[in-house]
Each structure stands twice: as C-alpha cells, then as structure tokens.
Coordinates of C-alpha atoms in Angstrom, one line a residue:
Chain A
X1 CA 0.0 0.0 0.0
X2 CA 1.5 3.2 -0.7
X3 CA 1.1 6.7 1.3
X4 CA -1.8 7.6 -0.8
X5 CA -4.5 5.3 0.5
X6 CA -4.7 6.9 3.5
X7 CA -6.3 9.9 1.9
X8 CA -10.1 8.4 0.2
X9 CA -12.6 10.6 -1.7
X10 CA -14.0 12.3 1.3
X11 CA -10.7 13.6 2.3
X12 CA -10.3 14.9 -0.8
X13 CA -14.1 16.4 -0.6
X14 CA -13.0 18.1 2.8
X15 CA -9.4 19.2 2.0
X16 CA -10.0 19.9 -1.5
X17 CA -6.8 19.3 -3.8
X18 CA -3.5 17.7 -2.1
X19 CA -1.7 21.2 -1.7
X20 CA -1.0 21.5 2.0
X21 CA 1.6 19.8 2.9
X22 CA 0.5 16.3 4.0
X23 CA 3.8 14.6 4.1
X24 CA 6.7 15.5 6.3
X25 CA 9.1 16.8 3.8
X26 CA 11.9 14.2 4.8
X27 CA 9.5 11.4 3.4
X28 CA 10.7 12.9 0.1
X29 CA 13.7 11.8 0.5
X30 CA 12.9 7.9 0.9
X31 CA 16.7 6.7 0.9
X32 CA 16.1 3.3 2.1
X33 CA 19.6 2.9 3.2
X34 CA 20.2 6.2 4.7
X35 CA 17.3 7.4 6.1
X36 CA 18.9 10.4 7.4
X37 CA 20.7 11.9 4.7
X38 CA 19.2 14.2 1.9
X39 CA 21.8 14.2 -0.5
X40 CA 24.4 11.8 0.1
X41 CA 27.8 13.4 -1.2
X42 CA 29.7 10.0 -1.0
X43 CA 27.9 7.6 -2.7
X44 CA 28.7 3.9 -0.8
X45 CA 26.3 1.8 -2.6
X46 CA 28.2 2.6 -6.2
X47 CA 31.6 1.3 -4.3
X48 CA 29.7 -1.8 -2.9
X49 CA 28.5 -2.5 -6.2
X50 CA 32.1 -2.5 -7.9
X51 CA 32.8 -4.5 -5.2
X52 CA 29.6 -7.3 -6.5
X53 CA 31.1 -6.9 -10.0
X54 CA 34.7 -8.0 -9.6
X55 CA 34.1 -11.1 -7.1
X56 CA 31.3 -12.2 -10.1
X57 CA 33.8 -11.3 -12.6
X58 CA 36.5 -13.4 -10.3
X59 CA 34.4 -16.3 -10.3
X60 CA 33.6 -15.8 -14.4
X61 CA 37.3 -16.2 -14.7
X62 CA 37.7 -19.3 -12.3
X63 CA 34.9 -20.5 -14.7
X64 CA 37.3 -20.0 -17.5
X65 CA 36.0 -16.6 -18.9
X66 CA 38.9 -14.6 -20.6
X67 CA 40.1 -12.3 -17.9
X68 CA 39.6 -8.3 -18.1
X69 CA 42.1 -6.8 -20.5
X70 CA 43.4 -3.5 -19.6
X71 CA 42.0 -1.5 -21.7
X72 CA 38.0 -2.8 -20.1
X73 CA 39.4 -1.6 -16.5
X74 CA 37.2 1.4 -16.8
X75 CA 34.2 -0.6 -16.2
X76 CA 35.2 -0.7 -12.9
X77 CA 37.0 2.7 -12.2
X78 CA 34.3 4.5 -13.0
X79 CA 32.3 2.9 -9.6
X80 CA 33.5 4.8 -7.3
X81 CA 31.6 6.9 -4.5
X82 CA 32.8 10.4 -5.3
X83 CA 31.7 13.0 -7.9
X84 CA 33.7 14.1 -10.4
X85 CA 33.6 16.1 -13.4
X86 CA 34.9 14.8 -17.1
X87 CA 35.1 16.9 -19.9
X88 CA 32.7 15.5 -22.9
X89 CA 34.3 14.4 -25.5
X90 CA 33.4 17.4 -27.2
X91 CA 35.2 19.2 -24.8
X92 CA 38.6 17.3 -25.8
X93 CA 38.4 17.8 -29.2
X94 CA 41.0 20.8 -30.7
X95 CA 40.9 20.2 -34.4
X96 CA 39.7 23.4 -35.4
X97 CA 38.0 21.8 -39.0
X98 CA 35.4 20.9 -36.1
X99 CA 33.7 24.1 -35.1
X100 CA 30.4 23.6 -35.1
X101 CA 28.2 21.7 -32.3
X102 CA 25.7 19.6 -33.4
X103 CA 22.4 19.6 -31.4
X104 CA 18.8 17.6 -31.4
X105 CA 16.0 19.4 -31.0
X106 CA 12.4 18.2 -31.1
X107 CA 10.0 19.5 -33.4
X108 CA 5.9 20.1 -32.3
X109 CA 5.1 17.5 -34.7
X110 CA 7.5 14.5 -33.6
X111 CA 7.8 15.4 -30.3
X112 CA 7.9 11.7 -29.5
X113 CA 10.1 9.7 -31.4
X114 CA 7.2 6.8 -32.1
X115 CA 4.4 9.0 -34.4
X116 CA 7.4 9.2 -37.0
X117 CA 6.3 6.6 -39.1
X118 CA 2.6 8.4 -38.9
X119 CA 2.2 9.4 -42.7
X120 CA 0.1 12.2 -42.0
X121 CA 2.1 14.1 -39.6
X122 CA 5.5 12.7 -41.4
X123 CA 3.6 14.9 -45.0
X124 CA 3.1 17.9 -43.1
X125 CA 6.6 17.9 -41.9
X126 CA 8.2 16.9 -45.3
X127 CA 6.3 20.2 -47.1
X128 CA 5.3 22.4 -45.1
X129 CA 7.7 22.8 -42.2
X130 CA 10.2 25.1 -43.3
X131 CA 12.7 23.6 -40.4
X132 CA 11.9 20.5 -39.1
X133 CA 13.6 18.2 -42.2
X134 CA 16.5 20.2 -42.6
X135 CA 19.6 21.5 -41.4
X136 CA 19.1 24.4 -39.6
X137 CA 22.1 27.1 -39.0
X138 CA 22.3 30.3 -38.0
X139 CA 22.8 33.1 -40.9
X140 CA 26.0 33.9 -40.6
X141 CA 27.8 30.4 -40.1
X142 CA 26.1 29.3 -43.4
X143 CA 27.5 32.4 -44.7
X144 CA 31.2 31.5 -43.5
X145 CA 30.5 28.2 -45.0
X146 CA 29.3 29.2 -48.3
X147 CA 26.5 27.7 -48.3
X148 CA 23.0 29.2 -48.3
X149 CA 19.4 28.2 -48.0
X150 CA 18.5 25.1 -50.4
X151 CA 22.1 23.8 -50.4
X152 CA 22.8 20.3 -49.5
X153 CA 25.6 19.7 -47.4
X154 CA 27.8 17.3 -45.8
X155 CA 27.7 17.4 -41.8
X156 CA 30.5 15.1 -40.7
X157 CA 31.0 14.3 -37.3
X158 CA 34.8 14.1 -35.0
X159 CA 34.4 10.7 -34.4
X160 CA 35.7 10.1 -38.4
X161 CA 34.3 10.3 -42.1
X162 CA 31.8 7.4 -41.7
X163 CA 29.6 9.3 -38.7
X164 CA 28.0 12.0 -41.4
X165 CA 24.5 12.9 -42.4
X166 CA 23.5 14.6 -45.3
X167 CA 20.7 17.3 -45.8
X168 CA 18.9 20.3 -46.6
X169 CA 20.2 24.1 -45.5
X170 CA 17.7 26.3 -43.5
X171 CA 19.2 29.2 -42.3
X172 CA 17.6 30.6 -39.4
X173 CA 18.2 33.2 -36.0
X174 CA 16.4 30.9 -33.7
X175 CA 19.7 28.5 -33.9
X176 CA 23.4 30.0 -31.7
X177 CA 26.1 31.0 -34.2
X178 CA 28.1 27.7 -33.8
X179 CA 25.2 25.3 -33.4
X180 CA 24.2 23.1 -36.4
X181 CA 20.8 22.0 -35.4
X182 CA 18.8 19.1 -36.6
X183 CA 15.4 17.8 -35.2
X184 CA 14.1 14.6 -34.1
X185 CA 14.6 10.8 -34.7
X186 CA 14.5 10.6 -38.4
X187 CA 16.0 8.7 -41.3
X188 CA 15.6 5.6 -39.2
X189 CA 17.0 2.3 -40.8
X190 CA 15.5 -0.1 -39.6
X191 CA 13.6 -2.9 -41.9
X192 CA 10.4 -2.6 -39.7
X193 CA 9.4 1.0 -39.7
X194 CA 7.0 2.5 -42.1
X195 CA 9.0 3.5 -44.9
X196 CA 8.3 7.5 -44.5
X197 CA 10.3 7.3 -41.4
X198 CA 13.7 6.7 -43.3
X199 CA 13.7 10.3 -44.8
X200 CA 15.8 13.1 -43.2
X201 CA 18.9 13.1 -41.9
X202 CA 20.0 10.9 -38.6
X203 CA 21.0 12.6 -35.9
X204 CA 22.6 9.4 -34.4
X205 CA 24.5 8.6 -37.2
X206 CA 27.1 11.4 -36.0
X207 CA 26.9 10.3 -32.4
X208 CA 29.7 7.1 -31.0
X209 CA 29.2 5.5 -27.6
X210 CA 32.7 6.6 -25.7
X211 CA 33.9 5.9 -22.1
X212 CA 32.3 9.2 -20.6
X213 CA 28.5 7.4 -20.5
X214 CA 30.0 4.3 -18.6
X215 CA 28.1 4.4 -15.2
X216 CA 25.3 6.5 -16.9
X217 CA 24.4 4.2 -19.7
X218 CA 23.4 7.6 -21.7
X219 CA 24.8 8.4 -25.2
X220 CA 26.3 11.6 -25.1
X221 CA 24.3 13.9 -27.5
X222 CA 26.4 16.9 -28.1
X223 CA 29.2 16.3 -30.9
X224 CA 31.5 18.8 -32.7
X225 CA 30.9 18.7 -36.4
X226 CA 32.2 20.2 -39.6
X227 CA 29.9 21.0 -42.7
X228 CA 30.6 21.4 -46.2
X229 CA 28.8 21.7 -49.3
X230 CA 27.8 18.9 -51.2
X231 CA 25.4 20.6 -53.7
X232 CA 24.3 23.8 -54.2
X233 CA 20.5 24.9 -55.5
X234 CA 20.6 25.9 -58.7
X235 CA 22.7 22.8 -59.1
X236 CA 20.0 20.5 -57.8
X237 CA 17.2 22.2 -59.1
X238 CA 19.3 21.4 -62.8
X239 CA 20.0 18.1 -61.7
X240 CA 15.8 17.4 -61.4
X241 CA 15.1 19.5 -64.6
X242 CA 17.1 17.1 -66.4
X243 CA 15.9 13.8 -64.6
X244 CA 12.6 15.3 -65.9
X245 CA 13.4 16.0 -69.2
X246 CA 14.9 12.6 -69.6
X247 CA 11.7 10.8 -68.1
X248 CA 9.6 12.8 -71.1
X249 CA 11.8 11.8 -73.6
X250 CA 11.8 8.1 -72.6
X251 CA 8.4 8.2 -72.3
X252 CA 7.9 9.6 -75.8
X253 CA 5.1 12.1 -74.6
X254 CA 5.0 15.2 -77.3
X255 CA 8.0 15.3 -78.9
X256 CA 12.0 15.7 -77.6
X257 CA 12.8 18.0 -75.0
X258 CA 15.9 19.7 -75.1
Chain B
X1 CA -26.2 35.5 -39.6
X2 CA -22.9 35.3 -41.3
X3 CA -20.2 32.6 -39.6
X4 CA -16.8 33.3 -38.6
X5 CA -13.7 32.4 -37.2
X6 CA -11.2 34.7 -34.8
X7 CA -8.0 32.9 -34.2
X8 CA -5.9 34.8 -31.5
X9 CA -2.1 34.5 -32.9
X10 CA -0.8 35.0 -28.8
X11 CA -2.6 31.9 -28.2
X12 CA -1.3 29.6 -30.7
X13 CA 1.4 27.3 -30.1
X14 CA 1.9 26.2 -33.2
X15 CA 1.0 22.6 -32.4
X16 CA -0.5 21.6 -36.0
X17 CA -3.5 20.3 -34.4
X18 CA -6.0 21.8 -36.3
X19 CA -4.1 20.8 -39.3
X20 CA -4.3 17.5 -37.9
X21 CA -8.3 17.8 -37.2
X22 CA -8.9 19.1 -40.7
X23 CA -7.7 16.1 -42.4
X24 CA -9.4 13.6 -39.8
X25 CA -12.6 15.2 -40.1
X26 CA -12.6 15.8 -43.8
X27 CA -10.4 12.9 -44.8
X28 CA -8.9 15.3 -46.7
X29 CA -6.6 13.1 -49.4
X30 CA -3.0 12.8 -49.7
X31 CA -0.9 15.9 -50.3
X32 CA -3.6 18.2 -49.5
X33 CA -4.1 20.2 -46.9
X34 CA -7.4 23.2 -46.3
X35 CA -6.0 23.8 -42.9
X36 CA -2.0 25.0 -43.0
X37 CA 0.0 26.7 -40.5
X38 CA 2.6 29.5 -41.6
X39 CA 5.5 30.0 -39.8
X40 CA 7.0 33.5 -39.8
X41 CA 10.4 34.2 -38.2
X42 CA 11.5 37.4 -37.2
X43 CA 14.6 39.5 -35.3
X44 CA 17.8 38.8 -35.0
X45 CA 19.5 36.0 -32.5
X46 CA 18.9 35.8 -29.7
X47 CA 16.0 37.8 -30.0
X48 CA 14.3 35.9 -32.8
X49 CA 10.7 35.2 -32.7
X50 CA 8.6 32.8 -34.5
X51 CA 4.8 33.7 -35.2
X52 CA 2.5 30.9 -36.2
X53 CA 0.1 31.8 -38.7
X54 CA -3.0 29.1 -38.8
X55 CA -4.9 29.7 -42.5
X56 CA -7.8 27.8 -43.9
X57 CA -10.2 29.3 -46.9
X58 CA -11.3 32.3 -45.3
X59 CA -14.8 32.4 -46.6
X60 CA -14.8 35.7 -48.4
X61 CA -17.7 37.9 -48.7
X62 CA -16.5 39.0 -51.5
X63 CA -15.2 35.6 -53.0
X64 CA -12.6 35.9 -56.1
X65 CA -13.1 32.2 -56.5
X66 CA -16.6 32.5 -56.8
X67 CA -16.3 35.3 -59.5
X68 CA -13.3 33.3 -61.6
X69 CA -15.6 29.9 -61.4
X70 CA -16.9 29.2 -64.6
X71 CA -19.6 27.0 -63.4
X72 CA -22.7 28.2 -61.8
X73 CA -23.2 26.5 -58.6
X74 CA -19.9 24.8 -58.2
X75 CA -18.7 27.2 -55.9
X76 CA -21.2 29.6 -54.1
X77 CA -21.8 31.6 -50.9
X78 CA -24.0 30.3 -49.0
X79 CA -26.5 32.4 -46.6
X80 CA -24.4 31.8 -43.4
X81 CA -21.1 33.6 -45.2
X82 CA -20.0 29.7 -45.7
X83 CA -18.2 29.8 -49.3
X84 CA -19.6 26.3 -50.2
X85 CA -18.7 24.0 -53.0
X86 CA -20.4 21.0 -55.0
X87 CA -17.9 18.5 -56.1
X88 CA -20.3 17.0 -59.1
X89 CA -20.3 20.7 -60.8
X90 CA -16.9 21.2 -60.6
X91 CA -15.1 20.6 -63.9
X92 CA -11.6 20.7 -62.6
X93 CA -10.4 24.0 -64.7
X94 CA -8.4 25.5 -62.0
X95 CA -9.3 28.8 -62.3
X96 CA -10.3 29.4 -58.6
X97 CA -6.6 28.8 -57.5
X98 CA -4.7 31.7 -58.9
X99 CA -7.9 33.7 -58.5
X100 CA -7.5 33.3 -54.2
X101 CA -5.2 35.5 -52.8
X102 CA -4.7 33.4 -50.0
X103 CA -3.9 30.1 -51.6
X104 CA -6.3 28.4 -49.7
X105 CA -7.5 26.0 -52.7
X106 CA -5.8 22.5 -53.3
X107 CA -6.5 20.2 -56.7
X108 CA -6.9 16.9 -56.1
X109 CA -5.1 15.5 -59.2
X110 CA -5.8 11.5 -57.8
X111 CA -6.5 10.1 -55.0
X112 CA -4.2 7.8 -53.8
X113 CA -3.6 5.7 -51.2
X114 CA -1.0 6.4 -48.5
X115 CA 0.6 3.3 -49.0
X116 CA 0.4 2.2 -52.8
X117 CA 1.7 -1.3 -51.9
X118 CA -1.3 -2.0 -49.4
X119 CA -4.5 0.1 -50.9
X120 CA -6.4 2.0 -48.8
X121 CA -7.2 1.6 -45.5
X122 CA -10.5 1.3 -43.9
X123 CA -10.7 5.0 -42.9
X124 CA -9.2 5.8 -46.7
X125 CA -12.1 4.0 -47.8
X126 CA -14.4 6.0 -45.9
X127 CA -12.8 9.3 -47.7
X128 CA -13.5 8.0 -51.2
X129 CA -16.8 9.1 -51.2
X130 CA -16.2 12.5 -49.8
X131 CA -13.5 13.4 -52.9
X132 CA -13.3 13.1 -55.9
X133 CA -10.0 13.6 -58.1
X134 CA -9.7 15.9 -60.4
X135 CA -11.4 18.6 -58.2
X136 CA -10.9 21.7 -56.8
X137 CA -11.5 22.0 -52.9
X138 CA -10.6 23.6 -49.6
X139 CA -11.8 24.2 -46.4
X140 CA -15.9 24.0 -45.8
X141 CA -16.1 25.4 -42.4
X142 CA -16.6 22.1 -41.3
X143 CA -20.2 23.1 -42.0
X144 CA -21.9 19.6 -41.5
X145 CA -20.9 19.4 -37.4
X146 CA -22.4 23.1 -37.9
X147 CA -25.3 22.0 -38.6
X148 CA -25.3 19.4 -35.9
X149 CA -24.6 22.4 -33.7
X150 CA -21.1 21.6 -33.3
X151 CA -18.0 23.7 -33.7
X152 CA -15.3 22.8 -36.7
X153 CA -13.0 20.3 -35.9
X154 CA -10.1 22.5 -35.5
X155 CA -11.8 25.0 -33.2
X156 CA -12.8 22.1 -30.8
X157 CA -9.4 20.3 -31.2
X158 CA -7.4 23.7 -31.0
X159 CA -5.1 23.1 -27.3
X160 CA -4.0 26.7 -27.1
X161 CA -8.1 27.6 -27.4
X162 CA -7.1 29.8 -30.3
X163 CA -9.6 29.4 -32.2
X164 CA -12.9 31.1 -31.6
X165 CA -16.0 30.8 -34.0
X166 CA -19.5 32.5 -33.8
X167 CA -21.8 35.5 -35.8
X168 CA -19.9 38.2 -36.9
X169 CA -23.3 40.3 -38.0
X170 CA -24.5 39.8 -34.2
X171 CA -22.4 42.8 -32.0
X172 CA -22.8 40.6 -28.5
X173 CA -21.3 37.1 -29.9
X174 CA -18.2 36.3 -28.7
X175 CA -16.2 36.9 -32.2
X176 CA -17.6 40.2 -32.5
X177 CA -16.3 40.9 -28.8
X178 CA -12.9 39.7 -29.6
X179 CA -12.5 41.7 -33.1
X180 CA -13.6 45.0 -30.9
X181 CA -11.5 44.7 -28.0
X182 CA -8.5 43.1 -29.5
X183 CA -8.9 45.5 -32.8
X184 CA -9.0 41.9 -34.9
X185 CA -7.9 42.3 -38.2
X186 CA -8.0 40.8 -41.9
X187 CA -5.7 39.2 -43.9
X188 CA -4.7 41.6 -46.7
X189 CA -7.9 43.4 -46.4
X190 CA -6.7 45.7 -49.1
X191 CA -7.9 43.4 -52.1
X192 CA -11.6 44.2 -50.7
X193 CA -12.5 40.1 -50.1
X194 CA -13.4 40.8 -46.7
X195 CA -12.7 37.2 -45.2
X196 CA -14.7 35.9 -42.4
X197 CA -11.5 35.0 -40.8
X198 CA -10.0 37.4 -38.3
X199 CA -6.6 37.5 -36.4
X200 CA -5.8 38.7 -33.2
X201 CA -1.9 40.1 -33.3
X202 CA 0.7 38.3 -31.6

C-alpha cells in the first residue's frame, strides 16, 4: 500500500486538492539505506556495487572466462563513491576543422520519437515545415560556409568520415552562431518502420558510444561537427530538370525535350 | 447570420492540431491540406521570434473564387457567409486557384492511397466518397458538425483555445467581442474580399 491510500474521496471532498503539505518533507527523501541523509555526497552503494562486479567477474574467470584486458578496466573505475567532473568528448576535441556543435532538437510535430512513421504528420513535416527536415544554421555560419538556404551539405562528425548525415540548408536566427541544429529521430533504418520514417537526416549517425556514458548508460548527444557543401540549388534544381526532361523523352510524350 | 472564425495568434502554439483535425474530419486526401500553418520568423539571434500563422479558406464575402468559377453552382456563398462547393459541378479547370489571394485552394489531381503497396485503409475508404479527383477543394467550415450544432473540428481540437468561432453580423457574440476589443484584423484586407476569418496580433 502506498502513502496515498490513507487519503479516500472524502478527504479529498474536505481538503479539496492535495496542496497542504501532507507529508513531512523528509519522506521525500525515501533513501532506504540512509534514512537520514538528503543528498548523500559519497555515494557507498556505487563502491559496494564494484565490489559485487569484480568477485562475479573473479568467479567468471575461475569459470574460464577470458580475464579483463586493460583497456575494459574502466568498467570498474568508474564505480567509485565520489563526484567528479569529465570533460565530454566534445570538450577534448582541438581540431579546429570541427567548429560547429551539433544539437537535437524536437520538433511540435515528432515530439515523440514513435508517431514518426505516422504518414500524415510525417507529410506535413516533409512540405510544409520550413525547419523541421532540414539543417538548420544560423545566418552567418552558413555564410562563413558558403552555403545558403537550399544547399545540401555534408555534416560530418569528430568521431571520423563514416559518422555523417546529409541534408537540406535552412538558415535561421532561432539557432546559436556555432550550433548546427537538426530535429528529431528521423532517417531511421530499420527494416520494420513505415517507410516515411527513413527520410531526413540521422541525428545518431554522428553520435559514437565513448567511455564518458559508462556508469550513466546515456549516449552523449552533443558532438562537434564540420559542414561542407555537397550541392548547391541551382545545381539540384538542374539536376531534377534534367531527370525530368529525360523521363519525357523516354516516355515519348510530345516530342524531344531539349 | 454570417459565420466566422477569430484565431488569437498570442494563443497559438503552433502545435498543428488543427491541421491534424482538418484532415481527420474531412479525410482530406494525400498531399492536401485546407488547414496550414505559416511560420514566420523574425529579429535577429537571440532575440528571434517565430509567429505561427493558422490559415484555412477564409470564406470571403467577397469571393474571387466564386467570380473566376466558370460554373454556376460549383462554388457559391452560402446564406451563413459559408463559401460552399459542390464537387459534381466542378469541372476541374483551376481557375479558382490563382484567382485566391490566399492560396487556400488545393487540386486533387488523384487520390491515392497512402501506401500504394497495401490500398487504402478502412478509414481511406471511408474518404472516397467524400473526394473526388480531379477537383478543386478547400476548407468547408466544417459546415456539417455546424449543422449538428457543433464547432469545426479545428476550433474544438485547437489546445492553445485559439480558435474562436461564432456570428460576426451579431455585436454581443463572442467573435464580435474579440474583433472589438483586441482591434482583430483581416488578412490583406486591401484586395476588398473581406474574409470571415480574423486574427488577433501576436
């Protein structure tokens, strides 16, 4: 039974909503192992645990399980009952090629990751949301760029050549100066999503799981990026003028275009 | 009695609900839309602003795509300001779309299904009979739940309660209140159409 049932309907008809305090405040603070402490600076259980993970790791080994290499021992250092601060990776990296940071947003459309693959809402984003699809930078980096509303770029990410997306340019002043933004969960790849949800660009695919998230669990979602143009405009627009031109003459409908 | 709507630009959120309503209500077909929402950016970071702009036909009293229709009766005003159409007279010649300043009329060049591969869906199928391809349309004031003596689907829907619909001839209804008090204004008012849809500013 939890704390609630004490309080039935006519308490509720009496007291009206629950706004007085009807808790001691300490019950907030339901630290079943410390039940005087509010925020416990030295965190003992996360020691005790390391602790549980090397004698079942000890008896894997006796088992015959390969034994921890060096280079897994920060499984374990990272259980320790201190905070600390690490950089994010972000934070280390000083190539200056990488000057942009890379952000997700959410857009009111997809602000859950699961209606995606809902056609109607996925139609509305594709044509008439001028930023939700695309790339959005602010002004004057896509100016320093070269590149300007339209274009399709390149946005590669620190971790190497292979973590890139591609996509659309939208320049607006609702995004910092060195922020590349680009919304929601799109351009997913799996075989078992409504097709619609594979267009867009992939925020993931620029992100890498590194040794900061360890005790977390969470990808870190901030990455320094570079962008470049792939394609300009007029360039594409040519590109599906000809496709189009090519697909009439195939077809054979009213003559050659040229 | 002449309908019409108020939508109060501080309220909306820019949510896309009502677009969302529209097409559930209407089972509007794909790649159409009769309710959009405009999104308008202004200032400089950090002090940018983005104004949602909710527009559906703004049933004119003065409609242009009334005058450019060739055919009598295919689109018409109706009594209650509700710029009405009938899908059978329509012949399809487009003339109503450049003719709207507001670009509120969509052709339906085919009706397709949303996944070719699979047909239509049960609720697709229920839509067939509502459109027809090779039509003109746009928004009808959702005028059947009027007539049930509802509101249109995206006033009821509407989260930010934006949307605010009601007699513009009679000076005590609601609309008439806002328009007064919150000087409600037209969209381009200067082509003398006189829409039946007002905006409170931002």
């Amino acid at each position: 039974k939890g704390n609630g049932d004490a309080f039935g309907l006519d308490w509720f008809k009496t007291n009206g909503q629950n706004l007085k305090a009807a808790y001691p405040i300490s019950q907030f603070y339901g630290y079943t192992q410390f039940p005087n402490v509010r925020h416990p600076f030295y965190w003992e259980q996360l020691v005790y645990r390391r602790d549980v993970i090397k004698a079942e790791l000890v008896k894997l080994q006796a088992k015959g399980a390969k034994p921890l290499q060096p280079s897994n021992d920060w499984e374990l250092a990272a259980y320790h009952g201190f905070p600390e601060w690490r950089p994010h990776p972000e934070h280390k990296e000083s190539r200056t090629e990488y000057d942009l940071y890379a952000m997700n947003y959410k857009g009111m459309e997809h602000f859950y990751g699961t209606n995606i693959d809902n056609v109607w809402l996925m139609e509305w984003a594709k044509f008439y949301n001028p930023y939700i699809m695309k790339i959005v930078m602010h002004p004057d980096a896509a100016k320093a760029k070269g590149v300007k509303d339209g274009d399709m770029v390149v946005v590669e990410s620190m971790f190497g050549p292979t973590y890139k997306v591609e996509g659309e340019v939208k320049t607006s002043n609702t995004t910092h100066r060195q922020v590349v933004a680009i919304a929601g969960a799109y351009g997913q790849i799996s075989a078992n999503v409504n097709p619609v949800a594979k267009d867009g660009a992939n925020f993931c695919a620029l992100l890498k799981l590194t040794s900061e998230m360890s005790v977390s669990g969470n990808i870190d979602k901030d990455v320094k990026v570079k962008v470049y143009k792939k394609m300009a405009k007029a360039e594409i627009n040519e590109k599906a003028v000809k496709t189009a031109k090519a697909e009439v003459n195939r077809q054979g409908i009213g003559g050659e275009v040229r | 009695m002449r309908y019409g709507l108020v939508i109060d630009l501080k309220k909306c959120v820019g949510c896309y609900a009502c677009v969302m309503a529209c097409k559930a209500e209407n089972f509007v077909p794909r790649n159409i839309f009769w309710n959009k929402v405009f999104v308008k950016e202004e200032g400089k970071y950090p002090d940018a602003r983005i104004t949602y702009i909710p527009t559906n036909c703004m049933h004119c009293k003065n409609p242009p795509c009334v005058k450019a229709c060739p055919v009598p009766g295919a689109t018409f005003k109706r009594a209650d300001g509700i710029v009405d159409m009938n899908y059978d007279k329509c012949i399809g010649c487009r003339r109503c779309e450049p003719a709207c300043p507001y670009g509120v009329r969509s052709f339906v060049s085919a009706i397709e299904p949303y996944n070719p591969k699979f047909g239509f869906t049960p609720y697709e199928k229920m839509g067939l009979t509502k459109h027809k391809a090779k039509k003109s349309e746009k928004c009808l004031f959702c005028s059947h739940l009027l007539a049930e003596g509802k509101k249109p689907a995206c006033v009821t829907t509407c989260p930010g309660y934006a949307r605010y619909v009601g007699d513009l001839d009679d000076p005590k209804s609601e609309v008439s209140q806002l328009i007064a008090t919150r000087k409600g204004y037209q969209m381009q008012k200067e082509k003398g159409t006189d829409p039946s849809v007002y905006y409170l500013a931002p």
